[in-house]
Structure formats: C-alpha cells, structure tokens
Short mmCIF file of C-alpha atoms and ligand atoms in Angstrom, two decimals:
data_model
loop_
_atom_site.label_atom_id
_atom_site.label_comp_id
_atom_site.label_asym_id
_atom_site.label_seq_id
_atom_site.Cartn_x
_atom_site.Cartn_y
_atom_site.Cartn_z
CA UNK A 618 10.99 -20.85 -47.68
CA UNK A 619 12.78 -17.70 -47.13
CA UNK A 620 15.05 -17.94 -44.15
CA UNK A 621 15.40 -15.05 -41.67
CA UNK A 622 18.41 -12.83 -41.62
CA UNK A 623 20.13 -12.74 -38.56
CA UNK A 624 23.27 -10.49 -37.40
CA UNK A 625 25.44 -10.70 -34.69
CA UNK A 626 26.52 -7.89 -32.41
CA UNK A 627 29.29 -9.33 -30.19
CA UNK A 628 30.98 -11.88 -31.97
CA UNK A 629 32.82 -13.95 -29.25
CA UNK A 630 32.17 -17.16 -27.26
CA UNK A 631 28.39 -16.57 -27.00
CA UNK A 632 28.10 -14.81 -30.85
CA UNK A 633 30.25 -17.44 -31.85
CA UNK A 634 30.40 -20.67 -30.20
CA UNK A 635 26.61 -20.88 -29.12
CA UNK A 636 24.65 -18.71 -31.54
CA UNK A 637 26.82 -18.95 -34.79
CA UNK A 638 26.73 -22.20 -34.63
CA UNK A 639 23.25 -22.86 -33.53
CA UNK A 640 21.69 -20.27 -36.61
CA UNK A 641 24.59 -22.20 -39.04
CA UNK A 642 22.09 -25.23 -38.54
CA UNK A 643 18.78 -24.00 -38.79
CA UNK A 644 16.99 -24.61 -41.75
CA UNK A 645 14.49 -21.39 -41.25
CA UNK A 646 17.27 -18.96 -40.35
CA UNK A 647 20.98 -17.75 -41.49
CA UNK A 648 23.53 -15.41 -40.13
CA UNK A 649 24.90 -13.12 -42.66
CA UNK A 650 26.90 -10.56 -40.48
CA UNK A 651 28.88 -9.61 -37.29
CA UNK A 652 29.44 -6.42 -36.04
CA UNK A 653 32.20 -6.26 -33.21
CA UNK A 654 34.73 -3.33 -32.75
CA UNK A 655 37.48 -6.07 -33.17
CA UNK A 656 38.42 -7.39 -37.13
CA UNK A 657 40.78 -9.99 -35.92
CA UNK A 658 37.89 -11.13 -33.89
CA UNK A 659 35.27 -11.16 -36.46
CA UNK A 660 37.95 -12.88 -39.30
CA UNK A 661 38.57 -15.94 -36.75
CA UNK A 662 34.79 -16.21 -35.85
CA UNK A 663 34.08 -16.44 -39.11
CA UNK A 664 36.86 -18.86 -39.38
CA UNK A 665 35.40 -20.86 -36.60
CA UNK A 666 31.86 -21.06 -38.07
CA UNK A 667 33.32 -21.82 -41.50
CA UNK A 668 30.71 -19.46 -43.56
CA UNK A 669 30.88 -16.34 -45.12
CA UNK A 670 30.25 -13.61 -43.25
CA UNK A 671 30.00 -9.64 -43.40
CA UNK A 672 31.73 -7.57 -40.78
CA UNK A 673 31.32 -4.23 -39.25
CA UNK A 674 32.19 -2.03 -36.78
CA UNK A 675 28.72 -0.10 -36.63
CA UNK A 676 25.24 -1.64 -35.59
CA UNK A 677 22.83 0.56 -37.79
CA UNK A 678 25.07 0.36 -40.90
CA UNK A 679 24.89 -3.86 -40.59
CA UNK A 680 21.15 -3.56 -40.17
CA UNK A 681 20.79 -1.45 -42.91
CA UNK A 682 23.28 -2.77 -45.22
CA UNK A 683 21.70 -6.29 -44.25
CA UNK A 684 18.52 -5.93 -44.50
CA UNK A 685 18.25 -7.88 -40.91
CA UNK A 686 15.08 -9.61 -39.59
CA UNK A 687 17.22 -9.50 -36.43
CA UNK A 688 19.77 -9.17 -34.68
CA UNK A 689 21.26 -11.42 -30.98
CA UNK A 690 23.49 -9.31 -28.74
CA UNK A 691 26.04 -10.99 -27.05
CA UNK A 692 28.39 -8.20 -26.75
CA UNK A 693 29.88 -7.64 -23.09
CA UNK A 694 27.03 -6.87 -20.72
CA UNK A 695 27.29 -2.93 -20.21
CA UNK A 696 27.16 -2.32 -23.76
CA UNK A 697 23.63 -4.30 -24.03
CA UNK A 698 21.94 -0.86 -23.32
CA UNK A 699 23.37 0.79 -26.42
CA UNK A 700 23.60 -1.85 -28.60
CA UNK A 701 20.30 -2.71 -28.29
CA UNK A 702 18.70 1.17 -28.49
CA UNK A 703 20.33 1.49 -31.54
CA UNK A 704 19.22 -1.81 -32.81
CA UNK A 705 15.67 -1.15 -32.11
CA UNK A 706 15.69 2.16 -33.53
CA UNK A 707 16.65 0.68 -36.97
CA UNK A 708 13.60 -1.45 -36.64
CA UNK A 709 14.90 -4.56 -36.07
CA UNK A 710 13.97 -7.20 -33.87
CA UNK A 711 16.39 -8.30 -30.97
CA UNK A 712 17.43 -11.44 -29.01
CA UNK A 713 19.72 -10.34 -26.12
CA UNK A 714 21.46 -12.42 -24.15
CA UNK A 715 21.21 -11.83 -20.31
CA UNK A 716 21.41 -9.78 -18.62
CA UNK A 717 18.66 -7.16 -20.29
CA UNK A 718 21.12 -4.11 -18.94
CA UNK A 719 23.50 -3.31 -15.90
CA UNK A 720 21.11 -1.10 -14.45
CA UNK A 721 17.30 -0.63 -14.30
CA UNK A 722 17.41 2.93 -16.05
CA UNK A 723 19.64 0.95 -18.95
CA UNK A 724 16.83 -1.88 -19.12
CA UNK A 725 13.94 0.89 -18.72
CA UNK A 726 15.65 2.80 -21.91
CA UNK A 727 15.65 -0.47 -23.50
CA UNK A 728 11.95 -1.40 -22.79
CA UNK A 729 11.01 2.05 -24.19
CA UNK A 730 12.59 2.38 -27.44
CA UNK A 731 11.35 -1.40 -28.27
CA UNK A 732 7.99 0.34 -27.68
CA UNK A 733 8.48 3.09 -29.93
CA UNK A 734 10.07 0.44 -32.55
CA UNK A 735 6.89 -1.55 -32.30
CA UNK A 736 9.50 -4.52 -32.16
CA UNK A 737 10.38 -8.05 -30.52
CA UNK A 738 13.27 -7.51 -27.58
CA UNK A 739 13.41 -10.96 -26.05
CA UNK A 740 15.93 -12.19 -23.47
CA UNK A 741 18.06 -14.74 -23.53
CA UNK A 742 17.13 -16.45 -20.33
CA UNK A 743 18.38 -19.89 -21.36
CA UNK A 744 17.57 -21.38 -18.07
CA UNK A 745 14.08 -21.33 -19.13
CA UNK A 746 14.37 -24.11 -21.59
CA UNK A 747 16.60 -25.89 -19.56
CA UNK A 748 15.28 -29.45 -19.43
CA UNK A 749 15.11 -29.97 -15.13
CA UNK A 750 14.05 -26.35 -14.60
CA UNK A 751 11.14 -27.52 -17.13
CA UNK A 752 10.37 -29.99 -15.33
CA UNK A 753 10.61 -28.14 -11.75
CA UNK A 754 8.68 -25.75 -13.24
CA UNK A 755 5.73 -28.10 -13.87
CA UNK A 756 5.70 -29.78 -10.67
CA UNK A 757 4.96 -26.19 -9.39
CA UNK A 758 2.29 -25.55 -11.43
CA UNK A 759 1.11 -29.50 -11.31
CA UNK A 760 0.35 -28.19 -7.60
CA UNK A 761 2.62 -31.05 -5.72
CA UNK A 762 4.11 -28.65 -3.90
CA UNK A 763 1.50 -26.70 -2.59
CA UNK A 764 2.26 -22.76 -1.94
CA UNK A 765 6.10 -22.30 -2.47
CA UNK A 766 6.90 -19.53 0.42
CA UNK A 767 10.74 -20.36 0.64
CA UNK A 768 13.67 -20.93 -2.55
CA UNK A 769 16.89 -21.81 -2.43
CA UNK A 770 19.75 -21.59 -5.01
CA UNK A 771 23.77 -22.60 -5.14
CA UNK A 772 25.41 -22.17 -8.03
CA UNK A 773 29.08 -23.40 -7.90
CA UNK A 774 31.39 -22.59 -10.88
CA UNK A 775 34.43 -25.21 -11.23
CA UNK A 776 38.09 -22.73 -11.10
CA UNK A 777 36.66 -19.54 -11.33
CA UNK A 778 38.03 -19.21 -14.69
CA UNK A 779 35.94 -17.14 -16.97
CA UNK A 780 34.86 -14.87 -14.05
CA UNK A 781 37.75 -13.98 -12.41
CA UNK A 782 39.86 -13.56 -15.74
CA UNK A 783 38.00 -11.26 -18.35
CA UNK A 784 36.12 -8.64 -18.25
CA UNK A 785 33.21 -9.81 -15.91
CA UNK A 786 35.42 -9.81 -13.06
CA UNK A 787 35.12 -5.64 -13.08
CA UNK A 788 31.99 -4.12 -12.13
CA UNK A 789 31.91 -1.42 -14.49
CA UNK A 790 31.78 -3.95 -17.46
CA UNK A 791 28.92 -5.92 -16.19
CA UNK A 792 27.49 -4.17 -13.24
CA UNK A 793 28.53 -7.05 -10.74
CA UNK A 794 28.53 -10.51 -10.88
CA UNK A 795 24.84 -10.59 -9.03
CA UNK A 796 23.49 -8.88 -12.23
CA UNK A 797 26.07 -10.77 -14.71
CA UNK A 798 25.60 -14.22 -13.03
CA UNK A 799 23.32 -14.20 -10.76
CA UNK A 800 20.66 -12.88 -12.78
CA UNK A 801 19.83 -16.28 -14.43
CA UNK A 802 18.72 -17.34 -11.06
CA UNK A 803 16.75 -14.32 -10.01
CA UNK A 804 14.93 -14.84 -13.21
CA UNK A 805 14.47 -18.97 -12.26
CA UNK A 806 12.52 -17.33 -9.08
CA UNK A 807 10.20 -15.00 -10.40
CA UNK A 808 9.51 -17.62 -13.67
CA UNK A 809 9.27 -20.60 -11.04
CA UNK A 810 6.63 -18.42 -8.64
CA UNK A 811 5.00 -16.58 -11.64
CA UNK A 812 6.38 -13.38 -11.40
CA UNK A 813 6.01 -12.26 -8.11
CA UNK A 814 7.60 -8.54 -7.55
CA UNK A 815 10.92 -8.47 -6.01
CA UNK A 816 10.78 -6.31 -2.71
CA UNK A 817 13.65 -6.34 -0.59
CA UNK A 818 17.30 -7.57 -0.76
CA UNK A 819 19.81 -8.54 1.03
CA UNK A 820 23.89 -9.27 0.17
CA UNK A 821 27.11 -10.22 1.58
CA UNK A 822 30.14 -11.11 -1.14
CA UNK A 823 33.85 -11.01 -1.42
CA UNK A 824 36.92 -11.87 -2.58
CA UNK A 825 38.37 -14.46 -0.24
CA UNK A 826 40.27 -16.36 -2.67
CA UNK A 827 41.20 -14.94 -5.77
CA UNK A 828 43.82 -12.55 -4.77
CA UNK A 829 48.00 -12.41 -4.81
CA UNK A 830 47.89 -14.11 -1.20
CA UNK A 831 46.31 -17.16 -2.40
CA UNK A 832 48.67 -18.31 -5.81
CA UNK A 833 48.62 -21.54 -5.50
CA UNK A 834 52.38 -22.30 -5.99
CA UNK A 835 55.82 -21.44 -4.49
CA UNK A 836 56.55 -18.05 -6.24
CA UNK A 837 60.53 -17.46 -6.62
CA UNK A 838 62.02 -14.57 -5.70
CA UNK A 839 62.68 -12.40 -9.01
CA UNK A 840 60.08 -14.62 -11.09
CA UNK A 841 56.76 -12.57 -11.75
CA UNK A 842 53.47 -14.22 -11.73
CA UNK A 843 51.16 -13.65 -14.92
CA UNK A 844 50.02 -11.22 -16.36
CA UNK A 845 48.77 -14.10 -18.51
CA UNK A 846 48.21 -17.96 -18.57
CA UNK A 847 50.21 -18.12 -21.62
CA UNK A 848 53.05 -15.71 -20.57
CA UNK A 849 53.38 -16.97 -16.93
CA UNK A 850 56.54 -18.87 -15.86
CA UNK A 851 54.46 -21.29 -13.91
CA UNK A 852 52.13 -22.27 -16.18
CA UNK A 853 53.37 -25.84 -16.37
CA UNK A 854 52.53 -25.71 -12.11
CA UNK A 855 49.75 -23.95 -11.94
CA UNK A 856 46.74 -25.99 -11.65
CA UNK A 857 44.35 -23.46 -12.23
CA UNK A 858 46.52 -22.37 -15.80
CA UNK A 859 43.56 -21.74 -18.63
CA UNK A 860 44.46 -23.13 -21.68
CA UNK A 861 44.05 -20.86 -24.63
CA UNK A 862 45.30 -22.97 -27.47
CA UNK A 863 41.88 -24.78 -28.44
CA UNK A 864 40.35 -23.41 -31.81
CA UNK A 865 37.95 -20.80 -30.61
CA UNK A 866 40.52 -19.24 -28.15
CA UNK A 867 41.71 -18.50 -31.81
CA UNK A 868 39.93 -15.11 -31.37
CA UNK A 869 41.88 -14.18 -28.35
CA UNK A 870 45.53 -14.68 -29.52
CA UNK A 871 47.98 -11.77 -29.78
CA UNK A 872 47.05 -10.42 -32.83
CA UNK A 873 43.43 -10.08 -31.93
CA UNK A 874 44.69 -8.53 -28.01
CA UNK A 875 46.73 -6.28 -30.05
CA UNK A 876 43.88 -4.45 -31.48
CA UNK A 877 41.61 -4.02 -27.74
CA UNK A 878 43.72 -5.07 -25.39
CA UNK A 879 41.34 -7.83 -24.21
CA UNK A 880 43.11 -11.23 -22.87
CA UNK A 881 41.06 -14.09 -21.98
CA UNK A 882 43.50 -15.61 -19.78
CA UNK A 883 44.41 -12.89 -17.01
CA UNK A 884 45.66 -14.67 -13.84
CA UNK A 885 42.75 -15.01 -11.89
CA UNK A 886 45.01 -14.18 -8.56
CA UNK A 887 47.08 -11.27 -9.79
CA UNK A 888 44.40 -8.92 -12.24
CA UNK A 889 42.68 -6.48 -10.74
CA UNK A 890 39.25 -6.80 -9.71
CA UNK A 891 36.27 -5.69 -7.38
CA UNK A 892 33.82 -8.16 -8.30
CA UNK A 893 33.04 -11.02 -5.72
CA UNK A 894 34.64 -14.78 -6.04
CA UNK A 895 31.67 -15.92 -3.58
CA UNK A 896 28.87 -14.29 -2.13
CA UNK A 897 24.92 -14.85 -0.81
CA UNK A 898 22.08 -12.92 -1.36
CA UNK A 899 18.74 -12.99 0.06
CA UNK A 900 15.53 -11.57 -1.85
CA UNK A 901 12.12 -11.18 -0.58
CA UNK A 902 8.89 -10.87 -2.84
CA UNK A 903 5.78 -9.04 -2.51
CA UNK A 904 3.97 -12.11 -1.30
CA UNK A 905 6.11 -13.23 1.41
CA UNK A 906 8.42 -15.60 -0.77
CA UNK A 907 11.88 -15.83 0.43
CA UNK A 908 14.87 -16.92 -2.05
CA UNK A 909 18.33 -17.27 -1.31
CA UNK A 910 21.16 -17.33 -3.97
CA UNK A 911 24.58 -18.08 -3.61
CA UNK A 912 27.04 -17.96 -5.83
CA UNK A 913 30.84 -19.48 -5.53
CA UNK A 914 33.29 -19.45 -7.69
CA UNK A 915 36.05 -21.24 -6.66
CA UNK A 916 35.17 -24.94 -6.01
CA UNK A 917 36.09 -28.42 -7.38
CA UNK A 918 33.03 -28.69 -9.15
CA UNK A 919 29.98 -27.02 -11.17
CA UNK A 920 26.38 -26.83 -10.70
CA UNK A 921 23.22 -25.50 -10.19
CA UNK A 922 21.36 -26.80 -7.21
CA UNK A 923 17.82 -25.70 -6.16
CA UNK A 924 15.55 -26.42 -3.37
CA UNK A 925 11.89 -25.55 -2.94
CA UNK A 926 9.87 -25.71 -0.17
CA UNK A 927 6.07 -25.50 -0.17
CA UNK A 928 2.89 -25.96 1.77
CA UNK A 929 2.00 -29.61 0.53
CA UNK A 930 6.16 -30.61 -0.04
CA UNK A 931 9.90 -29.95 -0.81
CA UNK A 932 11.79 -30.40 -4.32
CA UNK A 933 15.70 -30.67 -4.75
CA UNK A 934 16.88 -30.64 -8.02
CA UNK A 935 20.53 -30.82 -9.48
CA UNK A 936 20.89 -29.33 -12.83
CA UNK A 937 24.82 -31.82 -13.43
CA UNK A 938 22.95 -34.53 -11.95
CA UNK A 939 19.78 -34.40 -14.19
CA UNK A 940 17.69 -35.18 -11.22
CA UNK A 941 14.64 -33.73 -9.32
CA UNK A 942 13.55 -35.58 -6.05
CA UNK A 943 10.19 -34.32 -4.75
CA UNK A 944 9.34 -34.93 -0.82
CA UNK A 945 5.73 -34.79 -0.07
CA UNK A 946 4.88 -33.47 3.02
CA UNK A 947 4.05 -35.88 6.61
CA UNK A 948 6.26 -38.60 4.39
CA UNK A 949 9.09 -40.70 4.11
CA UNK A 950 8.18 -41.28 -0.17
CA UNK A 951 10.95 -39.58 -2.51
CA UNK A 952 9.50 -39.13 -5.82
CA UNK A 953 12.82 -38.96 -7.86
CA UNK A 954 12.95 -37.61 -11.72
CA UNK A 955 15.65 -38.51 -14.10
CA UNK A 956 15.61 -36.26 -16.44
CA UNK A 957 17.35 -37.17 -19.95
CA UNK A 958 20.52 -35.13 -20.81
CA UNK A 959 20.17 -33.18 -24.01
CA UNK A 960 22.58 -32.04 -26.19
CA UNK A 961 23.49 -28.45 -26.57
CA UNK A 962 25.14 -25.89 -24.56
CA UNK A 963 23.21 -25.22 -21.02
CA UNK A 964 21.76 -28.83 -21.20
CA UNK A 965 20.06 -28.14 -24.44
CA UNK A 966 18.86 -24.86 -23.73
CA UNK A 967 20.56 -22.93 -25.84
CA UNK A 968 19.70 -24.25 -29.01
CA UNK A 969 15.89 -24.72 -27.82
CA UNK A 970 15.52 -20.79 -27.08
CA UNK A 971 16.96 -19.98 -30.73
CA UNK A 972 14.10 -22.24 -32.31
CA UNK A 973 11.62 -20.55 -29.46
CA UNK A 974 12.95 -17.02 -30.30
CA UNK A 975 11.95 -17.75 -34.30
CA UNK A 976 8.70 -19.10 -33.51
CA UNK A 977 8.36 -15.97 -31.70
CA UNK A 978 9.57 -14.04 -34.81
CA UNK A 979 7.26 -15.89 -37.11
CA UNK A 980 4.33 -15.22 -34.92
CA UNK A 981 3.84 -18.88 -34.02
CA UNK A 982 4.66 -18.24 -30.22
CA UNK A 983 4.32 -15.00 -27.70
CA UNK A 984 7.28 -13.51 -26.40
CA UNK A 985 7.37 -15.32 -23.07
CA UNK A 986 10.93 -13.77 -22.08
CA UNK A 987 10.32 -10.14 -21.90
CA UNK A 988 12.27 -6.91 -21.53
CA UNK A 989 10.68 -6.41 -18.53
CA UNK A 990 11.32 -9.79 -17.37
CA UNK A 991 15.13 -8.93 -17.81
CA UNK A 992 14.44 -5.67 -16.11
CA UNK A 993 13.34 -7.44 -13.03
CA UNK A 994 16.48 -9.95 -12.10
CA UNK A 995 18.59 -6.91 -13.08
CA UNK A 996 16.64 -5.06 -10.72
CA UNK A 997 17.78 -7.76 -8.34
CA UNK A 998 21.28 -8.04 -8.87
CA UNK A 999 21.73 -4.69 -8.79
CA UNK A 1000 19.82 -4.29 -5.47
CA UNK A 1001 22.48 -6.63 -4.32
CA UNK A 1002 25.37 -5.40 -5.54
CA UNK A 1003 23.96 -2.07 -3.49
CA UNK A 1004 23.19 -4.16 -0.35
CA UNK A 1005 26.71 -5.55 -0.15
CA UNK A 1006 28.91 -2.39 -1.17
CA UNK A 1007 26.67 -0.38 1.47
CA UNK A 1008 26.02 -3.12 3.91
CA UNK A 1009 22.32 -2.60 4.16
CA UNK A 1010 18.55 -4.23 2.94
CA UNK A 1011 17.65 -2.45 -0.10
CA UNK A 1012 14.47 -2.10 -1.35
CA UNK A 1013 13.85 -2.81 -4.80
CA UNK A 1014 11.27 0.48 -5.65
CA UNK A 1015 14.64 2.55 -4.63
CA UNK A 1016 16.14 1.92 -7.90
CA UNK A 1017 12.71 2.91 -9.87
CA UNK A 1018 12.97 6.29 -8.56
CA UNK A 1019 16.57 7.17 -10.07
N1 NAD B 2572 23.08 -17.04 -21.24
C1 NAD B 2572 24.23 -17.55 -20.84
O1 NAD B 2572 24.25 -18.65 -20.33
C2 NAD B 2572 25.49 -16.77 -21.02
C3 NAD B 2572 26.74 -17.40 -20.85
C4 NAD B 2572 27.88 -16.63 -21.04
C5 NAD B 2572 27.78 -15.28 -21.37
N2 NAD B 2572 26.56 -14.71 -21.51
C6 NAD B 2572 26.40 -13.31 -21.90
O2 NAD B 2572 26.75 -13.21 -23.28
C7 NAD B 2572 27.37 -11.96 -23.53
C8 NAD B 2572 28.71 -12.19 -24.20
O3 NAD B 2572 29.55 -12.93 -23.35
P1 NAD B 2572 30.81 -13.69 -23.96
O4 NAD B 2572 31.27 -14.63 -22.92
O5 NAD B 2572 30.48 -14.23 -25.31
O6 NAD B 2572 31.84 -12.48 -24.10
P2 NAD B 2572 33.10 -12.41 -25.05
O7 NAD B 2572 34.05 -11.51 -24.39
O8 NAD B 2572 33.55 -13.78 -25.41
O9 NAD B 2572 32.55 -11.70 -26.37
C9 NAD B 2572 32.15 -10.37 -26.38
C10 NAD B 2572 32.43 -9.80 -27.76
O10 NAD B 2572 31.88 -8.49 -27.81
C11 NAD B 2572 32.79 -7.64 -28.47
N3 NAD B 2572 32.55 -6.25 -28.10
C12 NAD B 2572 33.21 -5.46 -27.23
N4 NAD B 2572 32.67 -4.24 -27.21
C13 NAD B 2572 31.63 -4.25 -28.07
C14 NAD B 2572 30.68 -3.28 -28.49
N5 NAD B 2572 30.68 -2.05 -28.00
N6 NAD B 2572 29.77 -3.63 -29.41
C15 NAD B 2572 29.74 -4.88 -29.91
N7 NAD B 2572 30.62 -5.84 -29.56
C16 NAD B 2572 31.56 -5.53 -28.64
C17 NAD B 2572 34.15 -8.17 -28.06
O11 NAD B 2572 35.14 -7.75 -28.99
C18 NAD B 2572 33.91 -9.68 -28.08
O12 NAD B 2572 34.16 -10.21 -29.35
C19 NAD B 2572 27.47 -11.26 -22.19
O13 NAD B 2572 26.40 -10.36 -22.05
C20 NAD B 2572 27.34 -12.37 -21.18
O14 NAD B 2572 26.77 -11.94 -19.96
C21 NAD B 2572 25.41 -15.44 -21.37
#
C-alpha cells in the first residue's frame, strides 16, 4: 500500500509534538518534510521525531520537490491565510489547524482558492472527536434534550502559561485570543446545534492579572524581573516559572531564539501584551440560541465545562472529569455518563482527526470540518474581539461586508 506524503508547514509543538508524531505511527501515511523559516527549529524537530526529514524555508518548493499528497499547517495563526493560499495553489490538499484565519476576508481568500484548486482544506477542529463532546453531541441529536435555546461554556487554562508567554498573547499574531482560543468553542456551538448562523455578539475581556503589578514575589530593588523564565533571578521563587529544559523545549533554546527571536518562556507579568488573561462573550444565533463563552486564564486548574439547556432537559459535562450528567426536565433523575479516557493529546482527539482527515483523503469519508466551518467561529471571535475593543454588540453580517 502506498502511504500518503505528508509535509509540515510550522514545525513546532503542534507540527511536532502532536502531528509528527501522530503521522510517524500511521501505517497509511508518512511525513517526509517541514518547512518553517527557522533551521534550528526544523533540525531539533526532526531530532524529536527521530526520522529523516527534508527541510525548507518555502511552501511551494516542499510541495513540489515532495511530491505531497498534503500538507497540515500548524504555523502561528496569522500566517494560516498565506500558508495555506499558497498551498492550495500548488494543488495540494490541506489540514489546518484552527483557527481557519484571523479574519473572515483571510478565511474567505482561503475558501476561494481551495475552490479554484479543486482541493480538500479541512480544519483542525479537534474538539470534534473529542470523546465527551461525542457523546454530548449525541444526546442532542438522540433528542433527550429537547430544543437547545441556551449554551454555556468555561474554559479555564491552569497558569496562563502558553498564552500569556509567546506569541498568542499579541493580537496581531493571532487576531485575539477569542479567535485563537476561543474559536474551538464557537465551533462546539454551531457543531452541537447544527450549524445555526451566528448573529450577534457580545464581549467584555481584560488583563486583570498578568501584568508588572501582580509578580507574584518580593522584587528587590536593583534585581530585574525576566525577560525570560530561564534568565530570571527568581526563577527558583517563582511559582508560575515555565520550565524549558524538557526535550521538545529543545527547539526553543538559544541557538534556535538566535535565529527569530522567538522565546517560549517570556514572563507572563512583564512582556508586553494586549490580548485578554480572562474575558466573556455572549453570541446569539439566527434561531434564538444563546451561548456564552468564557475564557480564564489564570486559575489553579484546567478544563472545559459545558452546560446545555433545552426544552425536554439540561446536560453538564466536564471534559477533565470525563463525565456528562443529563437532567430531564419536571425531575429529580441524573442520568450520569462516564466516559472512558483515551489516550492522545485533547483526550484522544488529536490522533482520531489525523485518521478522519485520511479517510477523508482516501475518499472513504466527507469532509465534515469545512473551510467554511472555520470561517464561521472566526467570524465569532473576531466579532468579539470588535465588541470588547469598541464596547458595543456587533453583528456578525458587519464583517461580510469588508
Ligand atoms: N487544535 C488545538 O488544540 C491547538 C492547540 C495548540 C495550538 N494550535 C494551533 O496550532 C498552530 C501552531 O501552534 P503551536 O503552539 O504549535 O506554535 P509554535 O510556536 O510552537 O510553532 C509554530 C511554528 O511555526 C513556525 N513559523 C513561524 N512563521 C512561520 C511561517 N511564516 N511559515 C511557516 N512556519 C512558521 C515557527 O518557527 C514555529 O516553529 C497555531 O495555529 C495554533 O493556534 C491548535
């Protein structure tokens, strides 16, 4: 069996750690190349995975030289729009990870030059084949809830770290954290509800914690803070210090900061940023539904908790916890769900959309996660990000008609 030829654009945590390693043991697919603007970054990826690789700096000479079936982008979010135009207009097919594009033009310009490709663009909504949304997903359509008019969604992050100390904690490299995180969940809406169209939206985020007045140590007089984990005199009392010695952090040592300038490990109180540590957005959709999302991160723990309330009952489910407990209405009954953990990043989703993206490849499954799909929760987040910075409701057709 001939095994399908996959490239990487992007080759950090997600090109690396989830997808490298993921394609490494498929037995229908292999990754033969990265392309990332950073060699030291590509050498220790390939390091990482332990498999020879080709690198390059340029995506149409990889998917030439390569011969590609297709290529996963998991470069940082604002160059999705390029990366992925140029992709498609070598004729290859695409798996990008979320989100689709900062802005609706970027995931319109997307959706068009897959058309003139004739190509596959799917989106990595992960979430999707997450084994509790599944199943929350089913007791929707099962009915048991009747007509879901109201959604709820908290997402809580553990430290912050991640957000608050890379690139996704500036809104010109991801077009705000609604669209870079929060655009798994307005995707889990519309996919729970079957795609209703998102109308209006409202948002209120800050920064109320991550900032120089909230260190969370004694700073001496004459002793600096930062600029990084690793360089910071209070590392060894800091109890928010990332730790960037484990073997993938490899790609993010000197050498490789050298060449780009991107650290990992920025203090998460002293870098600059105008992205939000917590915020709450509200969304309404073209048949009534209400959602709420709120996002936080700086909090002792990590999750993703949703509640859904319907004409016939309520569900509550905990994606840590593995559970879903459904509350029929005029009852005291709790129907709980365990749901078994699987293995794999995202509770086993990650690996499960790789095998769902090649059965989409081979023909054996239709594209369920579309472009447009992607083009929708950005349309979302970005609403949001609007509503916030201008303190107003924004409807969603306003950012069609740019
Ligand atoms: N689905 C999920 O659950 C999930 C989780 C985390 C991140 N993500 C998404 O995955 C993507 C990558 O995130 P990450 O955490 O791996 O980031 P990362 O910073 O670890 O890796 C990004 C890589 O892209 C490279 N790069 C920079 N500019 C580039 C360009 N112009 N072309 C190609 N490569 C370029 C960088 O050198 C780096 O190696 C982002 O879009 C992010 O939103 C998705």
């Amino acid at each position: 069996m001939k095994k399908l030829k996959f490239g990487v654009i992007g080759a950090g945590s997600r090109g690396v750690a989830c997808f490298g390693e993921i394609i490494k043991k498929n037995p229908e697919a292999e990754l033969v190349a990265l392309c990332d603007p950073n060699p030291v970054r590509m050498e220790e990826a390939a390091k990482i995975l332990g498999i020879p690789l080709k690198f390059y700096s340029n995506v149409t000479d990889m998917i030439k030289k390569e011969q590609l079936d297709a290529v996963i982008i998991t470069s940082p979010d604002h160059y999705h729009e390029d990366n992925a135009v140029e992709a498609l207009s070598c004729g290859v097919n695409v798996l990008i990870d979320k989100p689709l594009a900062t802005t609706v033009k970027g995931c319109r310009n997307i959706i068009e030059a897959a058309e003139k490709a004739g190509k596959i663009i799917m989106i990595g909504f992960n979430l999707r084949h997450n084994a509790v949304l599944k199943r929350l997903k089913s007791i929707v359509s099962e009915g048991k809830l009747g007509d879901v008019f109201l959604l709820e969604n908290r997402e809580f992050y553990d430290g912050g770290r991640t957000y608050m100390s890379r690139w996704n904690r500036s809104y010109k490299e991801c077009g705000g954290l609604w669209i870079h995180k929060g655009s798994h969940d307005f995707d889990v809406f519309q996919w729970l509800l079957d795609f209703p169209k998102p109308v209006k939206v409202s948002a209120f985020a800050g920064i109320n914690v991550f900032n120089p007045e909230h260190i969370p140590f004694k700073v001496e007089p004459g002793t600096k803070v930062g600029p990084t984990c690793h360089q910071c005199a209070y590392g060894d009392i800091c109890p928010d210090k990332y730790n960037i010695e484990n073997i993938q952090d490899s790609q993010w040592k000197d050498e490789a900061v050298a060449v780009d300038g991107y650290s990992k490990d920025l203090c998460m109180y002293m870098s600059d940023k105008d992205n939000h540590d917590n915020g709450i957005a509200l969304v309404e959709y073209e048949n009534g539904t209400r959602a709420s999302h709120m996002e936080c991160f700086v909090t002792p723990i990590s999750d993703r908790l949703y509640t859904l309330v319907g004409t016939l009952g309520q569900a509550e489910a905990s994606l840590t916890n593995h559970v879903i407990k459904v509350r029929p209405r005029w009852s005291q009954e709790v129907i709980t769900y365990e749901i078994p953990e699987e293995t794999g990043g995202h509770g086993g989703a990650d690996p499960k959309l790789v095998d769902y993206f090649i059965k989409v490849l081979k023909g054996e499954l239709p594209n369920g996660s579309t472009a447009e799909h992607g083009m929708w929760s950005t349309a979302v987040g970005q609403a949001a990000e609007i509503a916030r910075r201008e303190n107003r409701v924004v409807e969603v057709k306003e950012l069609f008609n740019k």
